[in-house]
Every structure is written in C-alpha cells, then in structure tokens.
Coordinates of C-alpha atoms in Angstrom, one line a residue:
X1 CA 105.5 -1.7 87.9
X2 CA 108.3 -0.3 90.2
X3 CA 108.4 -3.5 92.2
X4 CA 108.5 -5.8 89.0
X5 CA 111.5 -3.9 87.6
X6 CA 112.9 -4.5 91.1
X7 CA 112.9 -8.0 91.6
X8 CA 114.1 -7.8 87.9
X9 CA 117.1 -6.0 88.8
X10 CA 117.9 -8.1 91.6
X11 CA 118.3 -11.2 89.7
X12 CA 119.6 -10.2 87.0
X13 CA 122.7 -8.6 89.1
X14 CA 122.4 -11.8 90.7
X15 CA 122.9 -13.7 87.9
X16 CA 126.1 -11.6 86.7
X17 CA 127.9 -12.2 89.8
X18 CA 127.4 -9.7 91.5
X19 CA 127.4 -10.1 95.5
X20 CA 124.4 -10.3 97.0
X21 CA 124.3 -7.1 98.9
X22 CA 125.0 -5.3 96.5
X23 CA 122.4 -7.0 93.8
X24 CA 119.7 -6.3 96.7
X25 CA 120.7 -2.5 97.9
X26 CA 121.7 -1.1 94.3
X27 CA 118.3 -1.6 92.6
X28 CA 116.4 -0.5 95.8
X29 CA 118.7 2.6 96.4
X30 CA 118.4 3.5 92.8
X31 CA 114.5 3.2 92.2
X32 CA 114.1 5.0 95.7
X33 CA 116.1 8.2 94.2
X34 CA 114.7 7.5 90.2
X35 CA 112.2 10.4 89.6
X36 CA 108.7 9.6 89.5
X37 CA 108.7 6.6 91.7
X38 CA 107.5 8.6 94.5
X39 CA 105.9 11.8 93.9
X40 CA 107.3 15.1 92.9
X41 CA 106.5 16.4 96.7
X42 CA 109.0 14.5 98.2
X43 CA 112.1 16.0 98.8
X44 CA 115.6 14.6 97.2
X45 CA 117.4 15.5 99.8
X46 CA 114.3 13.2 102.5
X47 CA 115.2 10.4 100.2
X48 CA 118.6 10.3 100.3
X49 CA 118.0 10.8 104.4
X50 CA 115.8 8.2 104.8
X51 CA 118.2 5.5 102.9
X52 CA 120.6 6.5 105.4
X53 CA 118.5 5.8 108.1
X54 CA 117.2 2.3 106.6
X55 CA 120.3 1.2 106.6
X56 CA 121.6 1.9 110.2
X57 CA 117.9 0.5 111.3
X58 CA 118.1 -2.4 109.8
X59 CA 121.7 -3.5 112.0
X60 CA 120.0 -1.6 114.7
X61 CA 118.7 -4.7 117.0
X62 CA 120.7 -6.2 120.0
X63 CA 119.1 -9.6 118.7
X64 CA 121.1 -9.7 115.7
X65 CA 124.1 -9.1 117.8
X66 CA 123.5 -12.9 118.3
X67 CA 125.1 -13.7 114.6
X68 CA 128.6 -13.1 115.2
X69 CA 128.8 -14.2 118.6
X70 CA 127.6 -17.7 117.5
X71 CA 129.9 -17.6 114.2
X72 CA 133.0 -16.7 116.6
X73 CA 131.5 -19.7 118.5
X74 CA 131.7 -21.8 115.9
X75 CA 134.6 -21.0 114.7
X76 CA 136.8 -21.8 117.7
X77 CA 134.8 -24.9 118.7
X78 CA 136.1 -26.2 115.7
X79 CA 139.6 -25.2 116.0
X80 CA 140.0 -26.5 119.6
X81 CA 139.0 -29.5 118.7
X82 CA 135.6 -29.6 120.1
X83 CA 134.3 -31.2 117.2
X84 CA 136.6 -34.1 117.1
X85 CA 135.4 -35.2 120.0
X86 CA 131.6 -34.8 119.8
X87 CA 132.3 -37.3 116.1
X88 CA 134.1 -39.9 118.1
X89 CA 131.6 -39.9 120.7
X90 CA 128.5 -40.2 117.8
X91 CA 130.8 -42.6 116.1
X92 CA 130.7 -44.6 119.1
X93 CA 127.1 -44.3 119.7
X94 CA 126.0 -45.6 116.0
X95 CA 129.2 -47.2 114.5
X96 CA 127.5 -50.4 114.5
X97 CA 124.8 -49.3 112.1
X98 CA 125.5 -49.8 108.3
X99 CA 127.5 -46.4 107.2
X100 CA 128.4 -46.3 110.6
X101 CA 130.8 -43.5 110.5
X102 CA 128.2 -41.4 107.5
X103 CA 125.7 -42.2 110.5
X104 CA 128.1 -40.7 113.2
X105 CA 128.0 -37.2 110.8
X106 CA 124.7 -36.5 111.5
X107 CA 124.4 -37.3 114.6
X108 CA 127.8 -35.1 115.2
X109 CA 126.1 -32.4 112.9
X110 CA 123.0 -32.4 115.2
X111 CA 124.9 -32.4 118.4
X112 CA 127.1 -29.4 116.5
X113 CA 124.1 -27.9 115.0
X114 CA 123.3 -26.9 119.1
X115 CA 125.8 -25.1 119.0
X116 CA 126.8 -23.3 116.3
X117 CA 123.6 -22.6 115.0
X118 CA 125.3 -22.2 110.8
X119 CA 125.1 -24.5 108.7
X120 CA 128.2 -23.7 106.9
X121 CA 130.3 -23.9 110.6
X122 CA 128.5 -26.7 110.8
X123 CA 129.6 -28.3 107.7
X124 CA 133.4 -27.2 107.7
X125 CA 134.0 -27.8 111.4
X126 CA 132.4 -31.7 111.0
X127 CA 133.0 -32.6 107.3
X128 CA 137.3 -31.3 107.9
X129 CA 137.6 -34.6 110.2
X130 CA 134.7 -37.0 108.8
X131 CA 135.4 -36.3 105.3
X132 CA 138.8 -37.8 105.0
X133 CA 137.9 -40.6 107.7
X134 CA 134.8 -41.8 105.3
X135 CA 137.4 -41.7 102.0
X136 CA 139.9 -43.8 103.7
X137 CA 136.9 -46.6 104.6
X138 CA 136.1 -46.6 101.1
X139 CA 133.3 -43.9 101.0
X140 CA 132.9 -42.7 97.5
X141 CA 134.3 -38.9 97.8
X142 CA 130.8 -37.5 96.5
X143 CA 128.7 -39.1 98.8
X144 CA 130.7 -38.5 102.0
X145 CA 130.4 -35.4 100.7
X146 CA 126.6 -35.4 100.2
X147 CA 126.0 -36.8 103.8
X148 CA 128.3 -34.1 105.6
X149 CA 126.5 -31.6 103.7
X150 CA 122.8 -32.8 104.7
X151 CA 123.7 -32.8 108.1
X152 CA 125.3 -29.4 108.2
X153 CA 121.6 -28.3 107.0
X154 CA 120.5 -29.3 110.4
X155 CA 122.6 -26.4 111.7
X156 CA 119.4 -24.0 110.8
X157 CA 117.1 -25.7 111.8
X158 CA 117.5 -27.4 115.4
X159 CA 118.5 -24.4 117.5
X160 CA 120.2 -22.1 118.1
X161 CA 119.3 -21.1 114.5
X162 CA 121.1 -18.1 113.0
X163 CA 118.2 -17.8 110.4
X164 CA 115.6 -18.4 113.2
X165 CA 116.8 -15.3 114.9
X166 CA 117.1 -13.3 111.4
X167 CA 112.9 -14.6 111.3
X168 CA 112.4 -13.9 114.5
X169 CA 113.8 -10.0 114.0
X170 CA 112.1 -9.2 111.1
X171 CA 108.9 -10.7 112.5
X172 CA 108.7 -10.2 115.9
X173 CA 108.1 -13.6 116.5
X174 CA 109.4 -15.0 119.9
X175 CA 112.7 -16.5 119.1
X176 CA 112.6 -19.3 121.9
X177 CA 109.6 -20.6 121.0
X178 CA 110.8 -20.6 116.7
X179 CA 114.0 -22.5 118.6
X180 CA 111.6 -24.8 120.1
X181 CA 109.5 -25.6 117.2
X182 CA 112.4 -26.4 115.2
X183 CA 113.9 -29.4 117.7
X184 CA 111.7 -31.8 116.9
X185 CA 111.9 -31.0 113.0
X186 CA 115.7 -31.1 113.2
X187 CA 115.8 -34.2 115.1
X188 CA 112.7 -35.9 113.1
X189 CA 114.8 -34.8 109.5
X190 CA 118.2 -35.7 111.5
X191 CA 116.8 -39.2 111.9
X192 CA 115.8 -39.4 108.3
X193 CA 118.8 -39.0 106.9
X194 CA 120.4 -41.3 108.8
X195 CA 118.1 -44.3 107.5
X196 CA 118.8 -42.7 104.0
X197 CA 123.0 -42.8 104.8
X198 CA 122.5 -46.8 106.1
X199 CA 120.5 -48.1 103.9
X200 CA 122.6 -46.7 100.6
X201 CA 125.5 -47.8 102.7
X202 CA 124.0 -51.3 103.4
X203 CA 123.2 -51.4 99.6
X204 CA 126.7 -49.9 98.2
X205 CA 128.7 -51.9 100.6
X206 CA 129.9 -48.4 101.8
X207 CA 132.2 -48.6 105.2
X208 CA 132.7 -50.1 108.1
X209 CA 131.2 -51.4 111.0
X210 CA 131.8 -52.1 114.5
X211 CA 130.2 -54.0 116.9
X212 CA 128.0 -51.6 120.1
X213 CA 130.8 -51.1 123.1
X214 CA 129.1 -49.2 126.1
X215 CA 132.8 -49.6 127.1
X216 CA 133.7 -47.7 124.3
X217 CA 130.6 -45.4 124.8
X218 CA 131.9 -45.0 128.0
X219 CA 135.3 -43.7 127.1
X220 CA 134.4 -41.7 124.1
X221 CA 131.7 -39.7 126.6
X222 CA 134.5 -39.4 129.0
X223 CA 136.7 -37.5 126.5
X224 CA 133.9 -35.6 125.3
X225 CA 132.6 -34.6 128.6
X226 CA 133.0 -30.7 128.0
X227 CA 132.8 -30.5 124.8
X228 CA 129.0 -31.9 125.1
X229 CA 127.9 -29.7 127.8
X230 CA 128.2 -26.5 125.2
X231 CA 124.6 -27.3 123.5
X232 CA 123.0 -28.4 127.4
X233 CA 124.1 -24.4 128.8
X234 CA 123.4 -22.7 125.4
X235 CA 119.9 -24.2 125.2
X236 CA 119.6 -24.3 128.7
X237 CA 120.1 -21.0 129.2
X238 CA 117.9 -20.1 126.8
X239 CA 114.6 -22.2 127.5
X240 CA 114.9 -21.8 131.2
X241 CA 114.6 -17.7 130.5
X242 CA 118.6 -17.0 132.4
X243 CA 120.2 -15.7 129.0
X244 CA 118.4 -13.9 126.1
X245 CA 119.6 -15.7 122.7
X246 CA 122.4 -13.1 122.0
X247 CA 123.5 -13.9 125.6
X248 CA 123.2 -17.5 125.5
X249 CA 125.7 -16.8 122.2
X250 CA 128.2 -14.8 124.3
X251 CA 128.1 -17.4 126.9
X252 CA 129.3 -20.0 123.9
X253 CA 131.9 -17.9 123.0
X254 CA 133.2 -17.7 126.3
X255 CA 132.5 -21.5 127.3
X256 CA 134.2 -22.5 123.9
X257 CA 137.3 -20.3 124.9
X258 CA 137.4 -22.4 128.4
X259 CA 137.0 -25.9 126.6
X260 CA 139.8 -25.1 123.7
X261 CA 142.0 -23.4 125.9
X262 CA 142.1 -24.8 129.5
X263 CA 140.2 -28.1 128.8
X264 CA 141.4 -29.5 125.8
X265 CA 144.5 -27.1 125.0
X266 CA 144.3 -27.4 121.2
X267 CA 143.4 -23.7 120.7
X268 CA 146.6 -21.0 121.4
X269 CA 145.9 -17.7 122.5
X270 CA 147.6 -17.0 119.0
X271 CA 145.3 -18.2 117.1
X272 CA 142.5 -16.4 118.2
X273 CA 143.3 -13.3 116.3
X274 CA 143.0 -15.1 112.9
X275 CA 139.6 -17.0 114.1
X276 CA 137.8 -13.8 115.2
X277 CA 138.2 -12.6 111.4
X278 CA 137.5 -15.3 109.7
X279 CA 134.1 -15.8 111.6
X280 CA 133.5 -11.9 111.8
X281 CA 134.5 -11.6 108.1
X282 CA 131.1 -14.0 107.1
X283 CA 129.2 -11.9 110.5
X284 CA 130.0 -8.8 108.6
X285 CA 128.6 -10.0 104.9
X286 CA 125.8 -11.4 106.4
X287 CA 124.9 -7.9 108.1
X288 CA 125.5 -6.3 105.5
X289 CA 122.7 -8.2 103.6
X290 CA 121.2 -7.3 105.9
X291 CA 121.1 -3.1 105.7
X292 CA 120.9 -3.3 102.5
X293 CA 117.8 -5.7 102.6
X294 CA 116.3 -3.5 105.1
X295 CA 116.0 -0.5 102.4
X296 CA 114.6 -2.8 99.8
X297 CA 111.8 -4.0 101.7
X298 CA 110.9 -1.0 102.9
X299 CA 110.3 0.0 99.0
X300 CA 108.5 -3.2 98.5
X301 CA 106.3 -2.1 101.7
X302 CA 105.8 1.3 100.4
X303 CA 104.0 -0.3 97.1
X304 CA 101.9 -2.6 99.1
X305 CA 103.2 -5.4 97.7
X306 CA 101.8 -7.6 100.4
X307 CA 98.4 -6.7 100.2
X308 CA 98.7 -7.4 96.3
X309 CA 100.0 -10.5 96.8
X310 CA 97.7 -11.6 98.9
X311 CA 94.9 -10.9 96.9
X312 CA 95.9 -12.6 94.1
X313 CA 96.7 -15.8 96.4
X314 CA 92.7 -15.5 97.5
X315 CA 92.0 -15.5 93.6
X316 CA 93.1 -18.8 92.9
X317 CA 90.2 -20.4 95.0
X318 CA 92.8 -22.7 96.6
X319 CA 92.3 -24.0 100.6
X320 CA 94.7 -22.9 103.1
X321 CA 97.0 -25.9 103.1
X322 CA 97.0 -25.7 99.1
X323 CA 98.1 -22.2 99.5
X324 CA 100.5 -22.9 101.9
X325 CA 102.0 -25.6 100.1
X326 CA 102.3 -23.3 96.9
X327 CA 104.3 -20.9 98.9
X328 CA 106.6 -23.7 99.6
X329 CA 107.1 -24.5 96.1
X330 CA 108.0 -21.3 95.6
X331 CA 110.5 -20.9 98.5
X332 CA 112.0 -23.9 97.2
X333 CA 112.5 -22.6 94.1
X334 CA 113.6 -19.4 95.4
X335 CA 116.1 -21.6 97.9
X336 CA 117.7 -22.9 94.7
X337 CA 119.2 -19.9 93.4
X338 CA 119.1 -17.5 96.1
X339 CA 121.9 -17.2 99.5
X340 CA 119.6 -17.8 102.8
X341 CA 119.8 -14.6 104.5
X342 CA 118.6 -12.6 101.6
X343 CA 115.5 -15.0 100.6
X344 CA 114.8 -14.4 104.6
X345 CA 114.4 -10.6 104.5
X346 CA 113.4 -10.1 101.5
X347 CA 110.7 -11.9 101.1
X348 CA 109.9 -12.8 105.2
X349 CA 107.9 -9.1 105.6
X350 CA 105.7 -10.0 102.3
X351 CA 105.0 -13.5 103.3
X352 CA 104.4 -13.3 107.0
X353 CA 101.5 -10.9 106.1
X354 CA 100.1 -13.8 104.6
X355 CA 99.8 -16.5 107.4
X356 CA 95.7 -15.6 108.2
X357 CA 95.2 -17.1 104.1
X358 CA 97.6 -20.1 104.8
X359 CA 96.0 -20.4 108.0
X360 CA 99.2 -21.2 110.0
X361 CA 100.7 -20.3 112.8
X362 CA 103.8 -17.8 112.9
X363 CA 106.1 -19.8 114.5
X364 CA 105.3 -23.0 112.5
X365 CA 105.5 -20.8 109.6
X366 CA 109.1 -19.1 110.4
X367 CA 110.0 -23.1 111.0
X368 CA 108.9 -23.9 107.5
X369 CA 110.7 -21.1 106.0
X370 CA 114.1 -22.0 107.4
X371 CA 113.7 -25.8 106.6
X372 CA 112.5 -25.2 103.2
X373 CA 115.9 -22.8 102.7
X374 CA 117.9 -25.3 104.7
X375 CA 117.1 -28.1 101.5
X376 CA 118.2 -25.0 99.0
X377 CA 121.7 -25.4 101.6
X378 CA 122.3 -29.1 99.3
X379 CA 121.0 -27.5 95.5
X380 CA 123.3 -25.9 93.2
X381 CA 123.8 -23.4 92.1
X382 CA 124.5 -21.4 95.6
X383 CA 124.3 -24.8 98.1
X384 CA 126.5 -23.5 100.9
X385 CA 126.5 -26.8 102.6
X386 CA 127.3 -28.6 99.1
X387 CA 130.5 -26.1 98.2
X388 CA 132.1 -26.4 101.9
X389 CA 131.8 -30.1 101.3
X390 CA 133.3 -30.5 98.0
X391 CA 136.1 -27.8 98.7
X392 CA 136.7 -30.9 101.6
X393 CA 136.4 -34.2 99.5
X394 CA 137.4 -33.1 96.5
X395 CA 134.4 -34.5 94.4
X396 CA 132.9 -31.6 91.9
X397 CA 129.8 -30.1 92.3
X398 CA 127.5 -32.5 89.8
X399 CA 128.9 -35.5 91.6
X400 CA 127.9 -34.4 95.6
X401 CA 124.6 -33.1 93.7
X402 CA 123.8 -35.9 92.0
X403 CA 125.1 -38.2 95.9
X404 CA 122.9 -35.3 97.8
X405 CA 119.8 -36.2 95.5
X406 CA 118.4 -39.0 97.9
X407 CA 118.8 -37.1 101.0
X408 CA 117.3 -33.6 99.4
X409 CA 113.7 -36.3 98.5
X410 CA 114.3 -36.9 102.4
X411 CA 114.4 -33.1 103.3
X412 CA 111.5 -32.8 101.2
X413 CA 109.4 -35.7 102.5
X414 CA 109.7 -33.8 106.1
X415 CA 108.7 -30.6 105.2
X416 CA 105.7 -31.4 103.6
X417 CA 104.8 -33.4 106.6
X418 CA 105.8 -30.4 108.3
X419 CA 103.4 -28.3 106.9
X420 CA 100.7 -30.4 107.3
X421 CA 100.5 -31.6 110.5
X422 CA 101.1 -28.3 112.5
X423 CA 102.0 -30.1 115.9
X424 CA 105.5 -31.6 114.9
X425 CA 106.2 -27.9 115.3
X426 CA 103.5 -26.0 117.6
X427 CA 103.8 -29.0 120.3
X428 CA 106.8 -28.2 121.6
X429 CA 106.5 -24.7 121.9
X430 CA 103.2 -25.2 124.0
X431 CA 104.6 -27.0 126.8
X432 CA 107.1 -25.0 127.2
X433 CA 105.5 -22.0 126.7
X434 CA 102.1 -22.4 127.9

C-alpha cells in the first residue's frame, strides 16, 4: 500500500509543477519518517540517518562524475564553433539528397551525438545554426524543428550516452559494452530518419539541393579536420581500454578547449566562466535527481516491489518477448510524461530484476531502455528535444508535435525491431568484447 501512495504522490506533484527532484525525494523522505511504515523498533533518529546517507550514496560514484564533464563538453563545442563545422561538413556529404540540408542535421546530430553524449546539447548546439538555415530555404518552421529535434535524440543513444552511464551505475552493467550496443541502434535509427526527412522533403517540395562535390567534400573535411577527431579520441579512448568513460569525458573537455581556443579561436578565455555554469547548472539538477532518486528506490526496494512485480508479470501467461514488449509500452508511456533521468532510476532497479522473465540480455535491455526514453525526448508534454527546438524556430509545441509525428512511427519501428532481434545490439558488444 506504501508504495502505491508513493508513486501516487510522485505524479501528482509532478503534475502540479513541481520540479522533479523534489516530486521524487519529498514523498520518499516523507513516507520513510511517517509512523508505521516501518516498524515501531526502528529508531527515528536511524531514519533520519539513513536518508542522509542515501542521499550522499547515491552522488557517491566517480562514474557519474562523467555527466558534467561531458555537459561542459558540450557546451563549449558548441560555442567554439565546433558544430558549425561538423554541419557544413554533413551538409556537404548529403546535400544532394532531397531535404539535403534536414538530411545534413542528422548526420551532424550523429557525428555531435559522439560527443556530447545529451540530447538536449545536442539539439541546441545543432538546431542554433541548422534551424534558421532550413527557414531561410523554405523549410516549414515546425518541421525543421521536428527533424533537429529527432536527431538530437540520437545524442542518448549512439555513445557516449549520458543515460547509458546513469544505466550502467545503477546496474552495474559494463558501460563500454551498453556504448557499444547502442552504435549500431543510433546509426540504424539515424539512417531512418533520414529516409523519413527526404522523402517528406521530396513530397513537400522542402529545400534545396546541390549536386555531390568531392571537391567540396574535400574542403568542408579540411575545415572540419579537428573538430571531427573529438568523437574518434573520445570513443577511441574508450573502446581501446586507455581512458575509463569519465576520463574519456575529461579528455573532451580538454580537447574541446584546444579546438575553440587555439584551433578555431571562436571561444575567449572570457567566456568560459559563463559556459562552465550553464552546463554545470543542468550537471547539478540532473544529480540532484539523482540523490533524491537514490532514497526513493531504496523504499521501493525495502517493500519488494520487484519481486511483486515480477510475479504478477509471470501471471499473465505471456512469452518472454510478449513480456518484454509490454514493458516497452509501458516505458513509452512513462517516457511521455516523465524527464529521462528520473524514469532511469526510478524504475531501472525494479525492472532490471526482471530481465531472466523477458529473457534478455542486460546490456540489450539498458539499450532498449534509453531508446524507448529517447522517443519520449520528441512527445509532449516534457520532450526536451521538442522544447529546445521550438524555443529555436519559433513554431509552438502542437505544430513540431504534430511535424515530429512521422519521425516518432520511425523511432518506434526501430525499437521494436530492437527488441526482437537481440543482435542489432549484442553483436557489437561481442566482438569487441569477447
């Protein structure tokens, strides 16, 4: 009963407005210290202790050290100017496709995406230059809109993933090999969406397009020499074993300083001040989530909510791929209305309990979870990608939503072929990993 009233609690603060650390941490600190939930032999004072030590446990990780390192990373790739360059480079490698130019987004937002690894950085740092380019060709505002927002949803999933770590912490799951299951995915649902972008394009009349160059190719690469090598050494570092993934996200903070600064000079040693808090500002809410997650699921835990849940999933006499399909209904429907983060821990440590009655693997599992949330990135009401967007093009939120509705079927489409062939994710992984 305890747990019901929780999750009751949670949305319903949700749903006044509250913000969302708050909406998860007051309900769970507040049932925690209610009399009767636990029982009278437990000591007030051991309560309010072991809150306090929830809270610093659940920051407590040199993993998650990982998330603001790769938001300051994002933050000055796209002031330096970094970005620029890898869209004129994508431009010049698809321009001649119908859309061209909504073509060259996604394939700058997957380039970006390995990088950055948010898809809100992602957004913002490609849709402030691709945006007002797309207008000016005669791109409806909503649906340049809608395509910079589907392809800043491939910032979560092709890696480095912010989320992916955030699985990979609460789960214990090896975070290179989540990284490597989600590259194909990413590049499979990047590829997608750009057949979506050309053929309404193509239909629409939307845009421009220029004949193939490799002259052009030539120079574009030339210019965005440096700016490309960022996603080869974070990676890189990564899969060969050099770096760990929070040092592979100190190394792109520091190789992003060289590029902005010494490379392309677009980035003043003024203005770092102002990009270190804007980027630790969203680091700091996201961590907070975070601690204050940490306590909730540890009451969830405490009521054996997983083994509940678990058994009433056995009781509907459904096979494991039924099952696991449910649970991505669910998720999707969670995605909707619920920020990323919090969906990931709070209901991560219930569900990965779960994976022997799915019958899937962990790392295609955390893979699923972060591509099924990445399609709640382009839903109202709490879209991230879809707000950044619109706060770009102008268009309101029903007109991107309605623009984004093609390329959310799309999203769809690949996670369901996601979860049922297990090797678009688990191939990857066991090369690499053997």
């Amino acid at each position: 009963m305890s747990v019901v009233v929780l999750f009751f609690l949670l949305f319903l603060l949700i749903a006044l407005g509250m913000p969302i650390a708050l909406s998860i941490g007051i309900p769970a600190i507040g049932l925690i210290l209610t009399p009767g939930v636990f029982p009278a032999t437990v000591p007030f004072a051991a309560l309010g202790q072991t809150i306090i030590q929830l809270l610093f446990a659940g920051v407590d990780s040199f993993d998650l050290l990982a998330v603001p390192l790769f938001m300051l990373a994002g933050a000055i790739m796209e002031r330096g100017g970094i970005s620029r360059q890898i869209i004129d480079f994508s431009d010049s490698l698809v321009g001649w496709m119908p859309g061209g130019l909504a073509c060259a987004s996604i394939v700058a937002s997957m380039f970006f995406a390995g990088i950055s690894g948010s898809a809100a950085a992602d957004t913002a740092a490609i849709g402030a230059v691709v945006i007002p380019a797309m207008v000016r060709q005669g791109y409806p505002p909503a649906f340049a809109a809608a395509v910079v927002a589907a392809g800043g949803a491939l910032g979560v999933i092709i890696p480095p993933s912010i989320p992916m770590v955030i699985f990979g912490f609460l789960t214990n799951v090896s975070i290179a090999k989540l990284f490597m299951g989600g590259m194909i995915v990413g590049i499979f649902l990047g590829l997608v969406l750009m057949l979506i972008a050309a053929g309404i394009s193509w239909r629409m009349g939307y845009g421009s397009r220029r004949s193939f160059s490799l002259a052009r190719v030539g120079q574009a690469f030339r210019r965005a020499f440096w700016a490309l090598w960022a996603p080869v050494i974070v990676l890189g570092g990564i899969l060969t074993g050099i770096v760990t993934v929070t040092e592979a996200a100190a190394l792109a903070v520091f190789y992003a300083l060289f590029v902005s600064l010494a490379i392309n000079r677009e980035l003043q040693w003024a203005d770092l001040p102002g990009q270190i808090l804007r980027s630790q500002i969203t680091a700091a809410t996201i961590l907070l989530i975070i601690a204050m997650a940490k306590v909730f699921t540890w009451l969830v835990a405490m009521k054996q909510t997983s083994q509940l849940l678990g058994a009433v999933m056995m009781n509907l006499g459904l096979p494991p791929w039924g099952l696991l399909l449910l649970v991505m209904a669910g998720l999707m429907v969670i995605g909707c209305v619920m920020e990323t983060t919090a969906a990931l821990i709070l209901l991560v440590p219930v569900l990965i309990a779960l994976t022997p009655q799915l019958g899937v693997d962990p790392t295609q599992f955390g893979v699923l979870i972060v591509t099924n949330l990445a399609i709640g990135m382009l839903t109202p009401p709490i879209g991230i990608c879809l707000f950044v967007s619109c706060g770009i093009s102008g268009a309101t939120l029903s007109q991107t939503s309605k623009a984004a509705l093609p390329f959310v079927l799309a999203a769809f489409f690949v996670l369901v072929l996601t979860s049922l062939w297990p090797p678009l994710t688990l191939w990857l992984p066991s090369i690499v990993y053997p």
